[in-house]
XYZ file of C-alpha atoms in Angstrom:
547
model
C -12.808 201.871 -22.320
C -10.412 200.166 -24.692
C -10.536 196.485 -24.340
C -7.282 194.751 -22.605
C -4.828 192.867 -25.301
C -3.936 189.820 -23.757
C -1.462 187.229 -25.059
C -1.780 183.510 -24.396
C 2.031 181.992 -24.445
C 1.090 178.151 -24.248
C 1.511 175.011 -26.261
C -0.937 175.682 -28.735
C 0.770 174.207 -31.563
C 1.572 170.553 -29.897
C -0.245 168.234 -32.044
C -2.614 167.022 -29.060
C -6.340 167.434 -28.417
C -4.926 168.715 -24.785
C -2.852 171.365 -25.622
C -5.716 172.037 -28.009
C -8.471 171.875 -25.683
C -6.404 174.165 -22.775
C -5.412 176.739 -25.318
C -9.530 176.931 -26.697
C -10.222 177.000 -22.693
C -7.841 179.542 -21.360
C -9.187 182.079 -24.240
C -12.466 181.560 -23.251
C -12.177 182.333 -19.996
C -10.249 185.578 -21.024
C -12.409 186.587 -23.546
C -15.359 186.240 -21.124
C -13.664 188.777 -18.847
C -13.588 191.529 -21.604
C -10.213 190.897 -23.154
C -9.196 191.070 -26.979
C -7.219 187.541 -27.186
C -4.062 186.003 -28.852
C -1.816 183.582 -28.756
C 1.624 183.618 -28.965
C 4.756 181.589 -30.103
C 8.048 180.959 -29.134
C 10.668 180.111 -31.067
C 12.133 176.253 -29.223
C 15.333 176.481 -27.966
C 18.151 173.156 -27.639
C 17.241 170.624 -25.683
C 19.409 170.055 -22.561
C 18.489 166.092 -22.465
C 19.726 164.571 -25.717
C 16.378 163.898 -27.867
C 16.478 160.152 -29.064
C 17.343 159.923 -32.441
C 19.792 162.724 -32.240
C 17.493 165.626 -31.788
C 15.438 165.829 -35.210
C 13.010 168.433 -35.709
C 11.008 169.559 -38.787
C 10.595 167.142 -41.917
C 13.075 164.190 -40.387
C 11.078 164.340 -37.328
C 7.659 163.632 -39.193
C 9.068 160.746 -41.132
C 10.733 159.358 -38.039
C 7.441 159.514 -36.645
C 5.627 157.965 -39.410
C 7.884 154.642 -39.603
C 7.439 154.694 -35.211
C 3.824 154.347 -35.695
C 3.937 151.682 -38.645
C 5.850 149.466 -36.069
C 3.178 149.415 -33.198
C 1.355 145.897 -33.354
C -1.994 147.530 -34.640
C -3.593 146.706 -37.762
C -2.442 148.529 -40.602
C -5.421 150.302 -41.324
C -5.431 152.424 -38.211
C -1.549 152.375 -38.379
C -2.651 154.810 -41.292
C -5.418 156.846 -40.234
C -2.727 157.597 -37.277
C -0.248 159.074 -39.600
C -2.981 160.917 -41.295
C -4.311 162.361 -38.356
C -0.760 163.683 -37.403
C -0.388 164.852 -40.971
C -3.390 166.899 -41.510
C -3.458 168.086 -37.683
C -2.665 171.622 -37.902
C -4.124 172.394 -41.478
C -7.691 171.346 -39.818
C -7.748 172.574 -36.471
C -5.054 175.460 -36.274
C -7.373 177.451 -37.419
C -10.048 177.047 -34.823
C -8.011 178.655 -32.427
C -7.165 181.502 -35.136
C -3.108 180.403 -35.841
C -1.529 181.304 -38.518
C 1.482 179.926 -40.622
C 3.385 182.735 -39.383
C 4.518 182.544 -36.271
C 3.290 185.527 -33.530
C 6.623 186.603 -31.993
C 6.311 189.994 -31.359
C 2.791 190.490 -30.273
C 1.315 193.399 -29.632
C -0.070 193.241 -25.781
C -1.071 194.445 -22.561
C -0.856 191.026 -20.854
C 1.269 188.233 -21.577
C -0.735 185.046 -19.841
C 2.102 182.235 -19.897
C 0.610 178.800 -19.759
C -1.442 176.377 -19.119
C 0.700 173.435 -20.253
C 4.395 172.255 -19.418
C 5.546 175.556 -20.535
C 8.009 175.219 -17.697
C 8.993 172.193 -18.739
C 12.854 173.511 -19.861
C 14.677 169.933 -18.819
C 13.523 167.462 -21.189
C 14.291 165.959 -24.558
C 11.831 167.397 -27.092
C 13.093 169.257 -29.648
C 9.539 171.249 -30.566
C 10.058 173.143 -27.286
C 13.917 172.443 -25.522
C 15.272 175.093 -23.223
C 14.497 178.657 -24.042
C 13.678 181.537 -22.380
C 10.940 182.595 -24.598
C 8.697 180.334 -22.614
C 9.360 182.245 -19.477
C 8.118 185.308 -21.409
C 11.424 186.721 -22.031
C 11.808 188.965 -24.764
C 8.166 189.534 -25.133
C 7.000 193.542 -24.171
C 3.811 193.619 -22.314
C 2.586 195.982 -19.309
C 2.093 192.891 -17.196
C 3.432 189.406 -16.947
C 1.322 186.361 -15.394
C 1.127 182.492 -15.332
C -1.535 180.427 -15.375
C -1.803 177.286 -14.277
C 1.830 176.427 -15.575
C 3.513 173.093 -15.050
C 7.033 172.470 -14.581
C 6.174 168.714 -15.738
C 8.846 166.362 -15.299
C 11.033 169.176 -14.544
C 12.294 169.349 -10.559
C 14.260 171.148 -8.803
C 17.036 168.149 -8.417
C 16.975 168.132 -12.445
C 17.413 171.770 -12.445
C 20.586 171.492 -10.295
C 21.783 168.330 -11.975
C 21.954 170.756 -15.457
C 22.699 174.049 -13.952
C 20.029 175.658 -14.528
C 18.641 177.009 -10.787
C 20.429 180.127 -11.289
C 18.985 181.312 -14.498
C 15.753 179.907 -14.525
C 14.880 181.654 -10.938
C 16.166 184.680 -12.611
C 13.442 184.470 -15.269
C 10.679 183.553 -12.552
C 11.456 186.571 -10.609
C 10.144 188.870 -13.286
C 6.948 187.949 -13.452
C 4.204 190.110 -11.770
C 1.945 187.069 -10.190
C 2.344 183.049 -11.013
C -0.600 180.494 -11.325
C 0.676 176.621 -11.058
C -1.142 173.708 -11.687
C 0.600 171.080 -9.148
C 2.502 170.253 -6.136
C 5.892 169.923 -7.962
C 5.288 173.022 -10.189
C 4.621 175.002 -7.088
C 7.520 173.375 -5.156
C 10.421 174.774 -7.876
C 8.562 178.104 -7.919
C 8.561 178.318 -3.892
C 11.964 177.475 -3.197
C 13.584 179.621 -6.434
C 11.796 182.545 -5.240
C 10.552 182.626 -2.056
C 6.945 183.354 -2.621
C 4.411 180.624 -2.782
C 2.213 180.538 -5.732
C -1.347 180.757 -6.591
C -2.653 176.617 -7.332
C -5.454 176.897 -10.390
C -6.964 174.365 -12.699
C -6.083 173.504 -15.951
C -8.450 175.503 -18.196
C -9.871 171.963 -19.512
C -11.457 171.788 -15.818
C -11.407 175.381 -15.377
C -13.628 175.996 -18.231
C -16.796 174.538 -18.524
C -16.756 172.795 -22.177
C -20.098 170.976 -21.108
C -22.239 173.727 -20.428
C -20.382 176.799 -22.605
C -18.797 175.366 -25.555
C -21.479 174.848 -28.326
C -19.128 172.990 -30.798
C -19.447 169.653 -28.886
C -21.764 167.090 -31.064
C -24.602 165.311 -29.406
C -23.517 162.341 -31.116
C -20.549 159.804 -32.507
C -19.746 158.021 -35.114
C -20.192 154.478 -33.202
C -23.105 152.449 -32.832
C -21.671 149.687 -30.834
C -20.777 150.250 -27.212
C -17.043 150.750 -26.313
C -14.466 151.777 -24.079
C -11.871 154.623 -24.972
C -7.927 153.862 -24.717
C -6.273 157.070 -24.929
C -2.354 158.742 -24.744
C 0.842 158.467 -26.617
C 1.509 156.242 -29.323
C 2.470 152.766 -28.053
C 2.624 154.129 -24.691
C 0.438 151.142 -23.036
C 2.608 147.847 -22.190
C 2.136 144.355 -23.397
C 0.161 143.483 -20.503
C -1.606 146.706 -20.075
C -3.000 146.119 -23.347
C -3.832 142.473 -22.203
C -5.202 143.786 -19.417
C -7.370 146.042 -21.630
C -8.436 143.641 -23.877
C -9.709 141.219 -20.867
C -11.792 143.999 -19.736
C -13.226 145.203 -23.076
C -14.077 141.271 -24.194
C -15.904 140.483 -20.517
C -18.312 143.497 -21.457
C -18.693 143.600 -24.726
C -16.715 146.455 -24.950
C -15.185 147.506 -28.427
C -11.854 149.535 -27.819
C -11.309 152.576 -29.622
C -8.005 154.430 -29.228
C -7.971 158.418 -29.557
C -4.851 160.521 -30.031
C -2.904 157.770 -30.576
C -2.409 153.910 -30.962
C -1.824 151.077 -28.893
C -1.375 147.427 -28.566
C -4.901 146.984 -28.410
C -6.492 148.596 -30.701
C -10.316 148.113 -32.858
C -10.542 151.351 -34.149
C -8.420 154.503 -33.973
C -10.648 157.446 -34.220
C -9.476 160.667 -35.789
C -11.711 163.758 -35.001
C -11.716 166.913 -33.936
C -10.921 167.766 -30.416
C -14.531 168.539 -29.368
C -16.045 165.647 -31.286
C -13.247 163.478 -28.699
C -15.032 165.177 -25.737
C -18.460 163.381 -27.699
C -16.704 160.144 -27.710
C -15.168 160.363 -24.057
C -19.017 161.432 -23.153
C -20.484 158.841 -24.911
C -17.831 155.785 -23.576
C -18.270 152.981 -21.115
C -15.121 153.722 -19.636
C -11.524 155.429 -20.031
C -8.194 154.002 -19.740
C -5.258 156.517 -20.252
C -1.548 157.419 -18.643
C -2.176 160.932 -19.548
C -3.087 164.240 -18.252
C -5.456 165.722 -20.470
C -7.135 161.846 -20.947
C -7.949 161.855 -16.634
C -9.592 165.668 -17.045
C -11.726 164.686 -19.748
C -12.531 161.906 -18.307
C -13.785 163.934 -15.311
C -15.817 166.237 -17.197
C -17.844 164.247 -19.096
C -18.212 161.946 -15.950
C -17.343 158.828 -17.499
C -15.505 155.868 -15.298
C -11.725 155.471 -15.929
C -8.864 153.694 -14.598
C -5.320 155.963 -15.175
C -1.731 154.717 -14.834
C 0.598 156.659 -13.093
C 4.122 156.562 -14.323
C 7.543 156.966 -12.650
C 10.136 155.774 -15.415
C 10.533 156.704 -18.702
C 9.117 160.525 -18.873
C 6.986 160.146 -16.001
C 3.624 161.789 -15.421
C 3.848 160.932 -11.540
C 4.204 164.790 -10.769
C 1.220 166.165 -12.449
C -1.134 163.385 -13.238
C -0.525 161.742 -9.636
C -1.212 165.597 -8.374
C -4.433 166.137 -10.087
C -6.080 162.784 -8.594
C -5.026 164.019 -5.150
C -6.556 167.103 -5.711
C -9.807 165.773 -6.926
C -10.183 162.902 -4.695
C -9.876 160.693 -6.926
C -6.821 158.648 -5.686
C -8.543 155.381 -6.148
C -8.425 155.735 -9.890
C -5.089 154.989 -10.438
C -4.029 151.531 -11.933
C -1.402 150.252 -10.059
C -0.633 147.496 -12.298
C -2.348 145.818 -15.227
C -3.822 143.137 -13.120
C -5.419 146.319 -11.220
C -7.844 147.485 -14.271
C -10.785 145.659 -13.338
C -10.506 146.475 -9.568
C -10.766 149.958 -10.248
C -13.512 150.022 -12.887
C -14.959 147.869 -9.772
C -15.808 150.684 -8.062
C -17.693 153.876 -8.416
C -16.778 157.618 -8.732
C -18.271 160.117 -6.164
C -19.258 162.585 -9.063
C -20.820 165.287 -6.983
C -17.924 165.003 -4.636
C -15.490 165.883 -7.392
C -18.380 168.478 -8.979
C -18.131 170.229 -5.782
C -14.025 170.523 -5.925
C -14.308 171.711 -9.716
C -17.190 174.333 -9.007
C -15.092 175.724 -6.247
C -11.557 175.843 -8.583
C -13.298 177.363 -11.433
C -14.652 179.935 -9.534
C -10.898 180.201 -7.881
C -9.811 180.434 -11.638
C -12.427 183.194 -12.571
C -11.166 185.064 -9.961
C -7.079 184.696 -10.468
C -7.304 185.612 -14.210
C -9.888 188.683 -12.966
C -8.089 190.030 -10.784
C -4.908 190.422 -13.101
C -6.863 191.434 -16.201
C -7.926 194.464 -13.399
C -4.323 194.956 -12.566
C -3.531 195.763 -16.067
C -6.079 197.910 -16.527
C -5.090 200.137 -13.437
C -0.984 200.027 -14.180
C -1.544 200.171 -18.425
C -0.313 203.485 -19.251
C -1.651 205.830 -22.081
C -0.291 204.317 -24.968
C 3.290 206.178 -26.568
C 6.079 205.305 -28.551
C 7.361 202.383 -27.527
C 10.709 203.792 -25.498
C 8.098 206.646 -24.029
C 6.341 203.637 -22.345
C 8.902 201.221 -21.199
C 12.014 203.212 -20.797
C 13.542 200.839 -22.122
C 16.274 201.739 -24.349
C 15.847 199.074 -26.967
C 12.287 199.364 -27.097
C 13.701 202.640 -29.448
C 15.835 203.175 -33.018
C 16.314 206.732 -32.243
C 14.081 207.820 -35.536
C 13.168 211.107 -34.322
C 8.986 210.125 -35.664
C 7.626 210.624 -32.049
C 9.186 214.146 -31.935
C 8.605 215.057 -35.815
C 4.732 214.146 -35.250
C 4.159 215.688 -31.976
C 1.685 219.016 -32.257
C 2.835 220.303 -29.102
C 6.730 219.863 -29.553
C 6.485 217.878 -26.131
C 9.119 215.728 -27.587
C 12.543 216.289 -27.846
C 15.475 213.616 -29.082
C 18.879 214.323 -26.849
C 21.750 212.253 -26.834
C 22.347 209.597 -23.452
C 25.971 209.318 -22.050
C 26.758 206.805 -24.834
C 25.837 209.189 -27.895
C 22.694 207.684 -28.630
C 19.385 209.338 -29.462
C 16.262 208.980 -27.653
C 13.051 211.092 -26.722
C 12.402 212.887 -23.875
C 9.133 214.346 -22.983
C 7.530 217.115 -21.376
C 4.963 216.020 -19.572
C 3.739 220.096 -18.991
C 3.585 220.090 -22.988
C 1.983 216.278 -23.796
C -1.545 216.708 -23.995
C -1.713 212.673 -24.492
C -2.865 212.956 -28.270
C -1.399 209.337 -28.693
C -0.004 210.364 -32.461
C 3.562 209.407 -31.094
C 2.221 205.558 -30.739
C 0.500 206.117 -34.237
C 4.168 207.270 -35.548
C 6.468 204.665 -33.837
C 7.375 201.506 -36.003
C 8.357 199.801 -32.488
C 4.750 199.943 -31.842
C 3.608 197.826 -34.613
C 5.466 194.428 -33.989
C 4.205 193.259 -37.702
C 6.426 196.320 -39.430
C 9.542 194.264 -38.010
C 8.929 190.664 -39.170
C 10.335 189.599 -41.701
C 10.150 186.266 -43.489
C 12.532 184.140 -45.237
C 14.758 185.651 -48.072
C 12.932 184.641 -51.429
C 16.230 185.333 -53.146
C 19.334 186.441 -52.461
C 21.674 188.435 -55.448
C 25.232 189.367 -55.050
C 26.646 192.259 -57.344
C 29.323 194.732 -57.980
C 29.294 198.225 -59.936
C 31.126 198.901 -63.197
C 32.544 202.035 -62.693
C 35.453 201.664 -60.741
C 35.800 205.310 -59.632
C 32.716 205.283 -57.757
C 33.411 201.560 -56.453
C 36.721 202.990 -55.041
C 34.506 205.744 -53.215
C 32.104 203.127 -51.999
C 31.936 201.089 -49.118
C 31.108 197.466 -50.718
C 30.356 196.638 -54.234
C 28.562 200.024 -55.020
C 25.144 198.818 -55.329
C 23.109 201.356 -53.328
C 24.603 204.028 -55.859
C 23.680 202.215 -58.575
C 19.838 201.893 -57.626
C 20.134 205.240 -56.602
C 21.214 206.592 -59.983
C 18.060 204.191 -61.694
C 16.083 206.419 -59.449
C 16.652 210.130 -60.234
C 16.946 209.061 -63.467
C 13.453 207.698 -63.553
C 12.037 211.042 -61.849
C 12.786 209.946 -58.350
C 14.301 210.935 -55.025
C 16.931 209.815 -52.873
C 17.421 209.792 -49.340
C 20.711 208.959 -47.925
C 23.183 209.608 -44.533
C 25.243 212.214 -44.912
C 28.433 213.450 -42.795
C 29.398 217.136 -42.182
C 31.818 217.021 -40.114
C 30.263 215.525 -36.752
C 26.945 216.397 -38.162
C 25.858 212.902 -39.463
C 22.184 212.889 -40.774
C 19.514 211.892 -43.587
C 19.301 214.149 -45.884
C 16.887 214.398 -49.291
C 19.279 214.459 -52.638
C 17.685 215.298 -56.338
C 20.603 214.794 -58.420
C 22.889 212.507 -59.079
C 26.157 214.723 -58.336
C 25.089 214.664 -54.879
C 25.659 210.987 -54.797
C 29.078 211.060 -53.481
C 28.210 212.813 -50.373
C 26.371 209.506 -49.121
C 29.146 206.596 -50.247
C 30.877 205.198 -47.232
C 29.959 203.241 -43.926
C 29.612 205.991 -41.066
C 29.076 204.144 -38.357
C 27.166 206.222 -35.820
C 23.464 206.649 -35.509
C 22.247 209.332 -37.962
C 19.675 211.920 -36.996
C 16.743 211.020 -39.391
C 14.645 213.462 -38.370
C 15.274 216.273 -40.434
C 14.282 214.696 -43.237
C 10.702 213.811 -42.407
C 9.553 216.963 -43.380
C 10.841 217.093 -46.595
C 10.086 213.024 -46.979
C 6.612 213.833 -46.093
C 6.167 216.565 -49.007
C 7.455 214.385 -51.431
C 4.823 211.611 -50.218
C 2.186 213.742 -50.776
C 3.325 215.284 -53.847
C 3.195 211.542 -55.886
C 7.352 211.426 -56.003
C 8.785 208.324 -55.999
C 11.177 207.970 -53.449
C 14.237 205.398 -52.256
C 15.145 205.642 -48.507
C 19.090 204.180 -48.770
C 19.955 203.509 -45.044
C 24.051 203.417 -45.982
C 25.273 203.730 -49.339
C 27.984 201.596 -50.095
């Protein structure tokens, strides 16, 4: 049996050791279920919250960045190896996870798995992600379309209403085939926007086990002396959170090292890769972190830490205040600075918490199972793309399916807006699959294309044949460079109503294929002649309208 092509939709190119770490999870998981794996990307969308400093994205973003992080009060040195570590992010550990520069838009899957992560996060201000569909899967053709474990983050249903948004975004959560959340809130928008109560699963940082599976973790760390671990978003700790830190830290003899980013209290920030930070959260005294991903790994390398939960600002309250609930672990948070050392104060119940994350991993395993199992059952013998999906843009109308098909199963009729699509006979298809070998919407990487590298305007000479042409008279231009080099021409011709491709030798034929037509042109015919020409060694020019 074929193996199931699954696609990961997630935040795999966030420049954090948790979106990281989820992504690396999540594939695991999948992979150990049978399943070919890839990720794929989404092009952001605008933000609906206005981004502070006016929205910048790309190269301005970086630099604004950059001078943020040399104004934290931590020594210069680390103020450095910050901006490094941000620099040189994706060139070192992009591809550990197998991404490429090139983004993977149109993937070619069975299953689209959206999430882990705040992929439903479409009501906030960054501008790497902002509002787009994309990240609910649309636009994306697969046989089946899940979540899992997918967080609405700071995103609730009042902030949906407050921006319009309940309408459309319920729309897009309708379509999907089964949905996986990761918290109360999450779950709470999906409920009430369409009725059906969703399936609660663990982030894949929990729900895989990196301690006993993942191989890449080091037994050891670059630190001799014993320390404590401060980690989240740059300069997200306050003045007397970092006091507070510092207090603790110097009462133990404690050195502080921040990871993923820098604070007000700060020894040494560490830049690694994300496994060697589960080494250092593993090999730590204790944890302090406002963050998500900084609790989890926490928890899995059973190390004591204190988290604060936040309301203002961009709040973590929803998910991070969920995920202690939900592993008993309540008494963790920090509800103040002067609260640090009461909570290091007291001990965790690890095998309490063990328990809960044997019993959601197995809850996991069995969610992602289950619709890996589904796909198999509903995936259909692969076709051309429109044979498939019925979907009418799933197809150009090229006539390749039919040309290609031994059995003449295929036939290309016109629908009740002129258009050309196939239609099979299921009595003739003996399922020889050479229609999905023919079809070009079948192979997403035959319709990417990159940036221009250049871009040439031009005009022809000869004004007759300008006069006859639809633009500047290029087309016949290249076309005359060809037959006079040996070559062979292909253009759209019109008899009448009759308007199709059609294979041209000479160059007197060359006014039969000037002008826009404007209707779809049966390319078929010419596929057999095209063909013989391929084989024969001729060099040939496909013009699509000559003008």
């Amino acid at each position: 049996m074929a193996r199931l092509r699954v696609g990961i939709l997630s935040m795999q190119r966030i420049l954090n050791y948790g979106s990281f770490l989820q992504a690396y999870g999540l594939r695991g998981i999948l992979e150990s279920l049978g399943c070919d794996v890839q990720f794929v990307d989404y092009r952001p969308g605008r933000c609906l919250v206005e981004p502070e400093g006016g929205g910048k994205s790309g190269l301005a973003r970086k630099v604004g960045k950059a001078l943020e992080a040399l104004g934290y009060d931590v020594p210069l040195r680390d103020k450095l190896a910050f901006i490094q570590y941000k620099r040189t992010y994706a060139q070192r550990f992009y591809p550990m996870l197998g991404l490429t520069e090139e983004p993977n838009l149109a993937p070619d899957i069975d299953l689209l798995v959206i999430g882990s992560d705040e992929v439903f996060n479409c009501v906030q201000d960054n501008p790497n992600v902002g509002y787009t569909p994309a990240l609910f899967g649309e636009g994306i053709r697969a046989g089946r379309k899940v979540s899992y474990a997918a967080s609405f983050g700071n995103t609730t249903l009042a902030r949906l209403d407050e921006y319009g948004k309940r309408g459309e975004v319920a729309g897009w959560l309708r379509e999907f085939d089964a949905i996986s959340v990761r918290d109360a809130n999450s779950g709470a928008v999906v409920s009430e926007l369409t009725g059906v109560e969703p399936v609660y699963n663990l982030d894949p940082v929990l729900a895989y086990d990196f301690m006993g599976e993942c191989d890449e973790i080091p037994t050891s760390v670059d630190e001799a002396a014993p320390y404590m671990i401060v980690y989240g978003y740059s300069g997200r700790l306050s003045k007397e959170e970092c006091i507070a830190v510092r207090a603790y830290a110097d009462g133990r003899g404690l050195k502080v090292l921040n990871v993923g980013g820098v604070q007000g209290v700060c020894d040494r920030f560490v830049d690694c890769s994300p496994f060697e930070v589960i080494a250092y959260f593993a090999h730590a005294e204790a944890v302090v972190t406002d963050t998500f991903h900084g609790t989890i790994l926490s928890v899995i390398t059973r190390t004591p830490f204190a988290s604060f939960v936040r309301d203002q600002s961009y709040g973590n309250s929803q998910k991070l205040g969920d995920l202690l609930r939900r592993l008993g672990l309540e008494g963790r948070v920090a509800g103040g600075a002067d609260a640090l050392a009461g909570v290091f104060g007291v001990p965790v119940a690890w095998d309490a918490v063990d328990t809960v994350i044997a019993e959601g991993r197995a809850a996991a395993r069995s969610y992602l199972a289950g619709q890996v199992g589904l796909c198999r059952e509903e995936r259909p013998a692969p076709r051309a793309s429109y044979l498939n999906t019925g979907h009418a843009t799933d197809c150009t109308g090229c006539g390749a399916c039919a040309y290609v098909c031994p059995t003449g199963a295929i036939t290309m009729t016109e629908d009740a807006c002129g258009f050309v699509l196939p239609e099979v006979d299921e009595g003739a298809c003996v399922h020889c699959r050479k229609c999905a070998g023919a079809c070009h919407m079948n192979n997403p990487a035959s319709l990417r294309c990159g940036a221009p590298v250049a871009c040439y305007g031009a005009i022809e000479n000869d004004r007759d044949s300008l006069r006859r042409s639809a633009s500047g008279g290029v087309a016949t231009v290249l076309s005359r460079r060809a037959l006079g080099t040996g070559g062979v021409v292909y253009g759209c011709i019109a008899d009448r109503e009759d308007v199709h491709h059609k294979r041209l030798a000479s160059a007197g034929d060359l006014t039969r294929v000037q002008g826009s037509k404007y209707v779809q042109s049966d390319i078929a015919r010419a596929f057999g002649p095209l063909e013989g020409d391929l084989k024969a060694g001729r060099l040939n020019y496909r013009i699509k309208t000559m003008s």
